[in-house]
Coordinates of C-alpha atoms in Angstrom, one line a residue:
Chain A
M1 CA -21.6 -14.8 21.1
E2 CA -21.0 -12.3 18.4
K3 CA -23.5 -12.0 15.6
I4 CA -22.8 -12.9 12.0
L5 CA -24.8 -12.4 8.8
V6 CA -24.6 -15.0 6.0
A7 CA -26.5 -13.5 3.0
K8 CA -27.2 -15.3 -0.2
I9 CA -28.2 -13.4 -3.4
G10 CA -29.6 -14.8 -6.6
G11 CA -32.1 -14.3 -9.3
N12 CA -32.8 -10.7 -10.2
V13 CA -30.4 -9.3 -7.5
I14 CA -27.5 -10.8 -9.6
E15 CA -29.0 -10.1 -13.0
D16 CA -29.8 -6.4 -12.6
E17 CA -26.6 -4.3 -12.3
K18 CA -28.4 -1.5 -10.5
V19 CA -30.1 -3.8 -8.0
L20 CA -26.8 -5.6 -7.4
A21 CA -24.9 -2.3 -6.9
S22 CA -27.5 -1.1 -4.4
F23 CA -27.5 -4.4 -2.5
L24 CA -23.7 -4.5 -2.3
Q25 CA -23.7 -1.0 -0.9
D26 CA -26.3 -1.9 1.8
F27 CA -24.5 -5.2 2.5
S28 CA -21.2 -3.3 3.0
K29 CA -22.8 -1.1 5.7
V30 CA -23.9 -4.1 7.8
K31 CA -21.8 -4.0 10.9
G32 CA -19.8 -7.0 12.3
P33 CA -18.6 -10.1 10.5
K34 CA -20.5 -11.2 7.4
I35 CA -20.3 -13.6 4.5
L36 CA -21.9 -13.4 1.0
V37 CA -22.8 -16.3 -1.2
H38 CA -24.0 -15.7 -4.8
G39 CA -25.6 -17.7 -7.5
G40 CA -25.0 -17.2 -11.1
G41 CA -28.3 -16.3 -12.7
K42 CA -28.7 -16.5 -16.4
M43 CA -25.2 -15.4 -17.3
A44 CA -23.9 -19.0 -17.7
T45 CA -26.8 -20.0 -20.0
K46 CA -26.3 -16.9 -22.1
L47 CA -22.6 -17.5 -22.5
A48 CA -23.2 -21.2 -23.3
D49 CA -25.6 -20.1 -26.0
K50 CA -23.0 -17.7 -27.4
L51 CA -20.4 -20.4 -27.5
G52 CA -22.8 -23.0 -28.9
V53 CA -22.5 -25.2 -25.8
K54 CA -25.8 -27.0 -25.0
T55 CA -27.2 -26.6 -21.5
E56 CA -29.2 -29.7 -20.6
M57 CA -31.7 -29.2 -17.8
I58 CA -33.6 -31.9 -15.9
D59 CA -36.3 -30.8 -13.4
G60 CA -34.9 -27.3 -13.4
R61 CA -31.4 -28.5 -12.6
R62 CA -28.5 -27.9 -14.9
I63 CA -26.6 -31.0 -16.1
T64 CA -22.9 -29.9 -15.9
S65 CA -20.8 -31.3 -18.7
S66 CA -17.0 -30.6 -18.7
E67 CA -17.8 -27.7 -21.1
N68 CA -20.6 -26.4 -18.9
L69 CA -18.3 -26.5 -15.9
D70 CA -15.8 -24.3 -17.7
I71 CA -18.7 -21.9 -18.4
V72 CA -19.7 -21.9 -14.7
L73 CA -16.0 -21.1 -13.8
M74 CA -15.9 -18.3 -16.4
T75 CA -19.2 -16.7 -15.3
Y76 CA -19.6 -17.5 -11.5
A77 CA -15.9 -17.6 -10.4
G78 CA -14.6 -15.3 -13.1
V79 CA -16.8 -12.4 -14.0
L80 CA -19.5 -12.3 -11.3
N81 CA -17.4 -13.2 -8.3
K82 CA -14.6 -10.7 -9.1
K83 CA -17.0 -7.9 -10.1
I84 CA -18.8 -8.3 -6.7
V85 CA -15.5 -8.3 -4.9
A86 CA -14.3 -5.1 -6.7
A87 CA -17.7 -3.4 -6.0
L88 CA -17.5 -4.4 -2.3
Q89 CA -13.9 -3.0 -2.1
K90 CA -15.2 0.2 -3.5
N91 CA -17.6 0.3 -0.5
N92 CA -14.7 -0.2 1.9
C93 CA -15.7 -3.8 2.5
N94 CA -12.6 -6.1 2.4
A95 CA -14.0 -8.9 0.2
L96 CA -12.2 -12.1 -0.6
G97 CA -13.7 -14.0 -3.6
L98 CA -13.8 -17.8 -3.1
T99 CA -14.7 -21.1 -4.6
G100 CA -14.8 -24.1 -2.2
A101 CA -11.4 -25.1 -3.6
D102 CA -9.7 -21.9 -2.4
G103 CA -8.2 -22.6 1.0
N104 CA -9.9 -26.0 0.8
V105 CA -12.9 -24.4 2.4
I106 CA -15.7 -26.5 1.0
Q107 CA -15.1 -30.2 0.2
A108 CA -17.7 -31.9 -1.9
Q109 CA -18.2 -35.2 -3.7
K110 CA -19.4 -35.6 -7.3
R111 CA -23.1 -36.6 -7.1
P112 CA -23.2 -40.3 -7.8
P113 CA -25.3 -41.0 -11.0
Q114 CA -28.5 -42.8 -10.1
F115 CA -31.6 -42.1 -12.2
V116 CA -29.9 -39.0 -13.6
D117 CA -26.2 -38.3 -14.1
Y118 CA -25.9 -34.6 -13.2
G119 CA -22.3 -34.4 -14.4
Y120 CA -19.8 -32.3 -12.5
V121 CA -22.2 -31.4 -9.7
G122 CA -21.0 -31.5 -6.1
D123 CA -22.8 -32.4 -2.8
I124 CA -21.1 -30.8 0.1
V125 CA -19.2 -33.1 2.5
K126 CA -17.4 -30.6 4.8
V127 CA -17.1 -26.9 5.3
D128 CA -13.9 -25.6 7.2
G129 CA -15.5 -23.1 9.6
V130 CA -12.1 -22.5 11.3
I131 CA -10.4 -21.0 8.2
I132 CA -13.4 -18.8 7.5
K133 CA -13.4 -17.7 11.2
N134 CA -9.7 -16.8 10.8
W135 CA -10.4 -14.6 7.8
L136 CA -13.4 -13.0 9.5
E137 CA -11.1 -12.1 12.4
Q138 CA -8.8 -10.3 9.9
N139 CA -11.9 -8.2 8.9
I140 CA -12.1 -10.1 5.6
V141 CA -15.6 -10.6 4.1
P142 CA -15.6 -14.0 2.3
V143 CA -17.6 -14.0 -1.0
F144 CA -18.5 -17.5 -2.3
C145 CA -19.6 -18.5 -5.7
A146 CA -21.4 -21.7 -6.5
V147 CA -18.3 -23.9 -7.0
T148 CA -16.7 -26.5 -4.8
H149 CA -14.1 -29.2 -5.3
D150 CA -13.6 -32.9 -4.5
T151 CA -10.0 -32.5 -3.1
S152 CA -8.8 -34.7 -6.0
G153 CA -8.4 -31.9 -8.5
Q154 CA -12.0 -31.8 -9.7
L155 CA -14.0 -28.6 -9.4
L156 CA -17.8 -29.1 -9.0
N157 CA -20.8 -26.9 -9.7
T158 CA -22.8 -26.7 -6.4
N159 CA -26.1 -25.2 -5.5
A160 CA -25.6 -21.7 -4.0
D161 CA -28.5 -22.1 -1.6
T162 CA -27.0 -25.2 -0.2
I163 CA -23.6 -23.5 0.1
A164 CA -25.1 -20.7 2.1
S165 CA -26.9 -23.2 4.4
E166 CA -23.8 -25.3 5.0
I167 CA -21.6 -22.2 5.6
A168 CA -24.1 -20.8 8.0
A169 CA -24.2 -24.1 9.9
A170 CA -20.3 -24.2 10.0
M171 CA -20.3 -20.8 11.6
S172 CA -22.8 -21.7 14.3
P173 CA -20.2 -23.0 16.8
F174 CA -18.5 -19.6 16.8
Y175 CA -21.2 -17.1 16.2
E176 CA -24.9 -16.3 16.6
V177 CA -25.8 -16.8 12.9
S178 CA -28.5 -15.1 10.8
L179 CA -29.0 -16.5 7.3
F180 CA -30.8 -14.3 4.7
Y181 CA -31.9 -15.7 1.4
C182 CA -32.3 -12.5 -0.7
F183 CA -34.1 -12.3 -4.0
E184 CA -36.5 -10.1 -6.0
L185 CA -39.7 -11.0 -4.2
Q186 CA -40.7 -10.1 -0.6
G187 CA -40.7 -13.7 0.6
V188 CA -42.4 -17.0 0.0
L189 CA -45.8 -16.5 -1.6
E190 CA -49.0 -18.3 -0.8
D191 CA -50.2 -17.5 -4.3
I192 CA -47.5 -17.2 -7.0
E193 CA -49.7 -14.7 -8.9
D194 CA -50.1 -12.4 -5.9
K195 CA -46.9 -10.8 -4.9
S196 CA -48.4 -9.5 -1.6
S197 CA -49.4 -13.0 -0.4
I198 CA -46.2 -13.3 1.7
I199 CA -46.2 -16.1 4.2
E200 CA -44.7 -14.5 7.3
Y201 CA -43.8 -17.7 9.2
I202 CA -43.1 -21.2 7.9
D203 CA -42.5 -24.0 10.4
Q204 CA -42.0 -27.6 9.4
L205 CA -45.8 -28.3 9.7
K206 CA -46.6 -25.4 7.3
Y207 CA -43.8 -26.6 5.1
K208 CA -45.4 -30.0 4.8
E209 CA -48.7 -28.4 4.2
L210 CA -47.3 -26.3 1.4
Q211 CA -45.7 -29.3 -0.2
D212 CA -48.9 -31.2 0.0
Q213 CA -51.0 -28.4 -1.4
N214 CA -48.6 -27.9 -4.3
V215 CA -49.0 -24.1 -4.0
I216 CA -45.4 -22.9 -4.0
S217 CA -43.0 -22.9 -6.9
A218 CA -40.8 -25.9 -7.7
G219 CA -37.6 -23.8 -7.2
M220 CA -38.7 -22.7 -3.7
L221 CA -39.0 -26.2 -2.2
P222 CA -35.2 -27.0 -2.2
K223 CA -34.6 -23.5 -0.9
L224 CA -37.0 -24.2 2.1
K225 CA -35.2 -27.5 2.7
N226 CA -31.9 -25.7 2.9
C227 CA -33.5 -23.3 5.4
F228 CA -34.6 -26.1 7.7
D229 CA -31.3 -27.9 7.3
A230 CA -29.6 -24.7 8.6
L231 CA -32.0 -24.3 11.5
K232 CA -31.5 -28.0 12.5
K233 CA -27.7 -27.3 12.5
N234 CA -28.1 -24.5 15.1
V235 CA -28.3 -21.5 12.8
N236 CA -30.2 -19.0 14.9
E237 CA -32.3 -17.2 12.3
V238 CA -33.3 -17.9 8.7
H239 CA -35.2 -15.4 6.5
I240 CA -36.3 -15.4 2.9
A241 CA -36.7 -11.8 1.9
N242 CA -36.2 -9.0 -0.7
A243 CA -32.7 -7.7 -1.1
D244 CA -33.7 -4.5 0.7
F245 CA -34.1 -6.6 3.9
V246 CA -30.4 -6.2 4.5
K247 CA -30.8 -2.5 5.1
D248 CA -34.3 -2.6 6.6
N249 CA -35.1 -5.6 8.8
S250 CA -38.6 -4.2 9.4
I251 CA -40.0 -5.0 5.9
K252 CA -42.4 -7.8 5.4
H253 CA -40.7 -11.1 4.7
T254 CA -40.7 -14.9 5.4
T255 CA -39.1 -16.2 8.6
L256 CA -38.4 -19.9 9.0
C257 CA -38.7 -21.8 12.3
L258 CA -38.5 -25.4 13.3
Chain B
M1 CA 15.0 -14.8 7.9
E2 CA 12.9 -17.6 6.5
K3 CA 13.1 -18.2 2.8
I4 CA 10.2 -17.8 0.4
L5 CA 9.7 -18.8 -3.2
V6 CA 7.7 -16.5 -5.6
A7 CA 7.3 -18.4 -8.9
K8 CA 5.7 -17.0 -12.0
I9 CA 4.6 -19.3 -14.8
G10 CA 3.5 -18.4 -18.3
G11 CA 3.7 -19.4 -21.9
N12 CA 3.9 -23.1 -22.6
V13 CA 3.8 -24.0 -18.9
I14 CA 0.2 -22.7 -18.8
E15 CA -0.8 -23.8 -22.3
D16 CA 0.2 -27.4 -22.0
E17 CA -1.9 -29.4 -19.5
K18 CA 0.7 -32.0 -18.9
V19 CA 3.5 -29.5 -18.4
L20 CA 1.3 -27.5 -16.0
A21 CA 0.3 -30.6 -14.0
S22 CA 3.9 -31.6 -13.7
F23 CA 5.0 -28.1 -12.6
L24 CA 2.2 -27.9 -10.0
Q25 CA 3.3 -31.2 -8.6
D26 CA 6.9 -30.0 -8.3
F27 CA 5.8 -26.6 -6.9
S28 CA 3.7 -28.4 -4.2
K29 CA 6.7 -30.2 -3.0
V30 CA 8.8 -27.0 -2.4
K31 CA 9.1 -26.7 1.3
G32 CA 8.3 -23.5 3.2
P33 CA 6.2 -20.5 2.3
K34 CA 5.5 -20.0 -1.4
I35 CA 3.5 -17.9 -3.8
L36 CA 2.5 -18.6 -7.4
V37 CA 1.7 -16.0 -10.1
H38 CA 0.4 -17.1 -13.4
G39 CA -0.2 -15.5 -16.8
G40 CA -3.0 -16.4 -19.1
G41 CA -1.4 -17.6 -22.3
K42 CA -3.5 -17.8 -25.4
M43 CA -6.7 -18.9 -23.7
A44 CA -8.1 -15.3 -23.6
T45 CA -7.3 -14.8 -27.3
K46 CA -8.9 -18.1 -28.2
L47 CA -12.1 -17.3 -26.3
A48 CA -12.2 -13.8 -27.8
D49 CA -12.1 -15.4 -31.2
K50 CA -14.9 -17.8 -30.4
L51 CA -17.1 -14.9 -29.0
G52 CA -16.2 -12.7 -32.0
V53 CA -14.6 -10.1 -29.7
K54 CA -11.6 -8.4 -31.4
T55 CA -8.3 -8.4 -29.5
E56 CA -6.3 -5.3 -30.5
M57 CA -2.6 -5.6 -29.9
I58 CA 0.0 -2.7 -30.0
D59 CA 3.7 -3.6 -29.7
G60 CA 2.8 -7.0 -28.4
R61 CA 0.5 -5.6 -25.7
R62 CA -3.2 -6.4 -25.5
I63 CA -5.6 -3.4 -25.6
T64 CA -8.1 -4.2 -23.0
S65 CA -11.6 -3.1 -23.9
S66 CA -14.5 -3.7 -21.5
E67 CA -15.4 -6.9 -23.4
N68 CA -11.7 -8.0 -23.4
L69 CA -11.6 -7.4 -19.6
D70 CA -14.6 -9.8 -19.2
I71 CA -12.7 -12.4 -21.2
V72 CA -9.6 -11.9 -19.1
L73 CA -11.8 -12.4 -16.0
M74 CA -13.4 -15.5 -17.5
T75 CA -10.1 -17.2 -18.5
Y76 CA -7.5 -15.9 -16.0
A77 CA -9.6 -15.5 -12.8
G78 CA -12.2 -18.1 -13.7
V79 CA -11.0 -21.2 -15.5
L80 CA -7.2 -21.0 -15.2
N81 CA -6.9 -19.7 -11.6
K82 CA -9.5 -22.1 -10.2
K83 CA -8.1 -25.2 -12.1
I84 CA -4.6 -24.4 -10.8
V85 CA -6.0 -24.0 -7.2
A86 CA -7.9 -27.4 -7.5
A87 CA -4.8 -29.1 -8.9
L88 CA -2.6 -27.7 -6.0
Q89 CA -5.2 -28.9 -3.5
K90 CA -5.0 -32.3 -5.0
N91 CA -1.2 -32.2 -4.2
N92 CA -1.9 -31.2 -0.6
C93 CA -0.9 -27.6 -1.2
N94 CA -3.5 -25.3 0.4
A95 CA -3.8 -22.8 -2.5
L96 CA -5.9 -19.7 -2.4
G97 CA -6.7 -18.2 -5.8
L98 CA -6.6 -14.4 -6.0
T99 CA -6.9 -11.3 -8.1
G100 CA -5.5 -8.1 -6.6
A101 CA -9.1 -7.1 -5.7
D102 CA -9.4 -10.0 -3.3
G103 CA -8.4 -8.9 0.2
N104 CA -7.5 -5.6 -1.5
V105 CA -4.0 -7.1 -2.0
I106 CA -2.9 -5.3 -5.1
Q107 CA -4.0 -1.7 -5.7
A108 CA -3.4 -0.4 -9.2
Q109 CA -4.3 2.6 -11.3
K110 CA -5.7 2.6 -14.8
R111 CA -2.8 3.4 -17.1
P112 CA -3.3 7.0 -18.2
P113 CA -3.7 7.2 -22.0
Q114 CA -0.7 9.0 -23.6
F115 CA 0.3 7.9 -27.1
V116 CA -1.7 4.7 -26.7
D117 CA -4.9 4.1 -24.6
Y118 CA -4.3 0.6 -23.4
G119 CA -7.9 0.4 -21.9
Y120 CA -8.5 -1.4 -18.7
V121 CA -4.8 -2.0 -17.9
G122 CA -3.5 -1.4 -14.5
D123 CA -0.1 -0.2 -13.2
I124 CA 0.6 -1.4 -9.7
V125 CA 0.5 1.3 -6.9
K126 CA 0.8 -0.9 -3.8
V127 CA 1.0 -4.5 -2.7
D128 CA -0.3 -5.4 0.9
G129 CA 2.6 -7.6 2.0
V130 CA 1.1 -7.9 5.5
I131 CA -2.1 -9.6 4.5
I132 CA -0.1 -12.0 2.3
K133 CA 2.2 -12.8 5.2
N134 CA -0.8 -13.5 7.4
W135 CA -2.1 -16.0 4.9
L136 CA 1.3 -17.6 4.5
E137 CA 1.5 -18.1 8.3
Q138 CA -1.8 -20.0 8.0
N139 CA 0.0 -22.3 5.5
I140 CA -2.0 -20.9 2.7
V141 CA -0.3 -20.7 -0.7
P142 CA -1.6 -17.6 -2.6
V143 CA -2.1 -18.0 -6.3
F144 CA -2.4 -14.8 -8.3
C145 CA -3.8 -14.2 -11.7
A146 CA -3.0 -11.2 -13.8
V147 CA -5.9 -9.0 -12.6
T148 CA -5.8 -6.1 -10.1
H149 CA -8.2 -3.3 -9.2
D150 CA -8.2 0.5 -8.7
T151 CA -10.1 0.4 -5.3
S152 CA -13.0 2.3 -7.0
G153 CA -14.7 -0.8 -8.3
Q154 CA -12.7 -1.2 -11.6
L155 CA -10.9 -4.4 -12.2
L156 CA -7.7 -4.1 -14.3
N157 CA -5.7 -6.4 -16.5
T158 CA -2.1 -6.3 -15.2
N159 CA 1.1 -7.8 -16.5
A160 CA 1.8 -11.1 -14.6
D161 CA 5.6 -10.6 -14.7
T162 CA 5.2 -7.2 -13.0
I163 CA 2.8 -8.7 -10.4
A164 CA 5.4 -11.3 -9.6
S165 CA 8.1 -8.7 -9.3
E166 CA 6.0 -6.4 -7.0
I167 CA 4.8 -9.3 -4.8
A168 CA 8.4 -10.5 -4.4
A169 CA 9.4 -7.0 -3.4
A170 CA 6.5 -6.7 -0.9
M171 CA 7.7 -9.9 0.7
S172 CA 11.3 -8.8 1.1
P173 CA 10.8 -7.0 4.6
F174 CA 9.7 -10.4 6.0
Y175 CA 11.5 -13.1 4.1
E176 CA 14.6 -13.9 2.1
V177 CA 12.9 -13.9 -1.3
S178 CA 13.7 -16.0 -4.4
L179 CA 11.8 -15.0 -7.5
F180 CA 11.7 -17.6 -10.4
Y181 CA 10.3 -16.7 -13.8
C182 CA 9.5 -20.2 -15.2
F183 CA 8.8 -20.8 -18.9
E184 CA 9.5 -23.3 -21.7
L185 CA 13.1 -22.3 -22.5
Q186 CA 16.1 -22.8 -20.2
G187 CA 16.8 -19.1 -19.7
V188 CA 17.6 -16.0 -21.7
L189 CA 19.2 -16.9 -25.0
E190 CA 22.1 -15.1 -26.7
D191 CA 20.8 -16.4 -30.0
I192 CA 17.1 -16.9 -30.3
E193 CA 17.6 -19.6 -32.9
D194 CA 19.9 -21.6 -30.6
K195 CA 18.1 -23.0 -27.5
S196 CA 21.4 -23.9 -25.8
S197 CA 22.8 -20.4 -26.0
I198 CA 21.7 -19.6 -22.4
I199 CA 23.2 -16.5 -20.8
E200 CA 24.0 -17.7 -17.3
Y201 CA 24.4 -14.3 -15.6
I202 CA 22.9 -10.9 -16.6
D203 CA 23.9 -7.8 -14.7
Q204 CA 22.8 -4.3 -15.5
L205 CA 25.8 -3.8 -17.8
K206 CA 25.1 -7.0 -19.7
Y207 CA 21.4 -5.9 -19.8
K208 CA 22.3 -2.6 -21.5
E209 CA 24.6 -4.5 -23.9
L210 CA 21.8 -6.9 -24.8
Q211 CA 19.4 -3.9 -25.4
D212 CA 22.0 -2.1 -27.6
Q213 CA 22.8 -5.3 -29.6
N214 CA 19.1 -5.9 -30.2
V215 CA 19.8 -9.7 -29.8
I216 CA 17.1 -10.7 -27.3
S217 CA 13.4 -11.0 -28.1
A218 CA 11.1 -8.0 -27.6
G219 CA 9.0 -9.9 -25.0
M220 CA 12.1 -10.6 -22.9
L221 CA 13.1 -6.9 -22.3
P222 CA 10.2 -6.0 -20.0
K223 CA 10.7 -9.3 -18.2
L224 CA 14.3 -8.4 -17.5
K225 CA 13.2 -4.9 -16.3
N226 CA 10.9 -6.6 -13.8
C227 CA 13.8 -8.8 -12.6
F228 CA 16.0 -5.8 -12.0
D229 CA 13.2 -3.9 -10.3
A230 CA 12.8 -6.8 -7.9
L231 CA 16.5 -6.9 -7.1
K232 CA 16.5 -3.1 -6.5
K233 CA 13.7 -3.6 -4.0
N234 CA 15.7 -6.1 -2.0
V235 CA 14.6 -9.4 -3.5
N236 CA 17.5 -11.7 -2.8
E237 CA 17.6 -13.9 -5.9
V238 CA 16.0 -13.7 -9.4
H239 CA 16.2 -16.5 -11.9
I240 CA 14.7 -17.0 -15.4
A241 CA 14.5 -20.7 -16.0
N242 CA 12.7 -23.7 -17.3
A243 CA 9.7 -24.9 -15.2
D244 CA 11.8 -27.9 -14.1
F245 CA 14.1 -25.5 -12.2
V246 CA 11.5 -25.6 -9.3
K247 CA 12.4 -29.3 -8.6
D248 CA 16.1 -29.2 -9.8
N249 CA 18.0 -26.0 -9.0
S250 CA 21.1 -27.4 -10.6
I251 CA 19.9 -27.1 -14.2
K252 CA 21.3 -24.5 -16.5
H253 CA 19.4 -21.2 -16.3
T254 CA 19.8 -17.4 -16.2
T255 CA 20.5 -15.6 -12.9
L256 CA 20.0 -11.9 -12.6
C257 CA 22.3 -9.6 -10.6
L258 CA 22.6 -5.9 -10.1

């Protein structure tokens, strides 16, 4: 089977214009079919502040009111997604910017309120791998932002790590899939204070250990869960690495395995 | 040849949520391949006001500064385009929201400053009709907002009427093309004060007459130019009509002819 790269960028890779431009250049040079998924970084919070819209957070997760959803659309689907697409085009990479509503690619459902009502937040129900494959075969490079829809007209804010994991899984019947989570660090750290303490391999046993020891950051745990979900759904390789990993696969990083 | 509809909506059809929802429902029901192009209405100006960004206008045309371009991306490519796509999906119409940068569909060049520097405004150089045709053959309904790119990484604000005209022309080698400009009035008015004074046919002679008599509104003249440009590039039919024209072709409207 042909290889495909699904890369997810977030954090500083999105925030810092130079880092982003450099990553997009490297990503453009990757041969063969590829897909990019991007988070939003702090742009949404900054715009919300400017507009006087309150951003409520519970356990590090944004509560998405109707006003917040508009801000997510403005920043993720509007400014960020389109600037990434234009930059990729500059690098001769035929990018196509997408939310899950476009082409009905990612169907989700509004998360049912239990202890917390997260607002317009979507949990993915289905990814249409066939339409993505059709685009890839036209040499198109899909670029997804963190927005899906419920097929009844409602757009939904959706975790970009989960989108990357589900898209990678949806590609697995057609390709040998590598999923890269790229960010500013070199990988998952044993000691958050020591940037060189990269854990090179994490399997499910190690994952449980890390959870029990409470050593890794709160934001990293759901990311690891997304990694294992992808591996369980036949994604071939999953790595958490610095953005430079896209151009140099030999740099130290974290590899996930079941 | 198969028929295709290229519809452009603007003004009140975009501004008024109910009118927009009703139009999108009617548009979804149109059989066969179709393309939608939308303007932005006043949303960009409203957001600019909220953010304290000045919107300079010369002769009814927006001067697009870098900050204004971000606002255009937020409103046109972000909120409006994605809400239209989600609403069409609700109506079982497989919409794909696009700027000209996506799939490199519309290449433009930054308008060279002469008497006026319009800022990040694009004049269309080329529309890739083949990629649009490929999508249409997958039953995808492309939905364009008023943004293009220069292929060197710069996004550009571009007149939606012109985008509709150029896309219609780019479809003419493959389809029998009907181009509808839909807005709140019934057509081009002989007397701006009298909404029933619809001019049913405008040919180039009549167009010149109208220009000389100075009877039609300033905003209508470039729209008419776009209509004639499309006809000259082998678009089969061009109409200026109320949004209801999409469901009822028998209502009074303006038809353009060479």
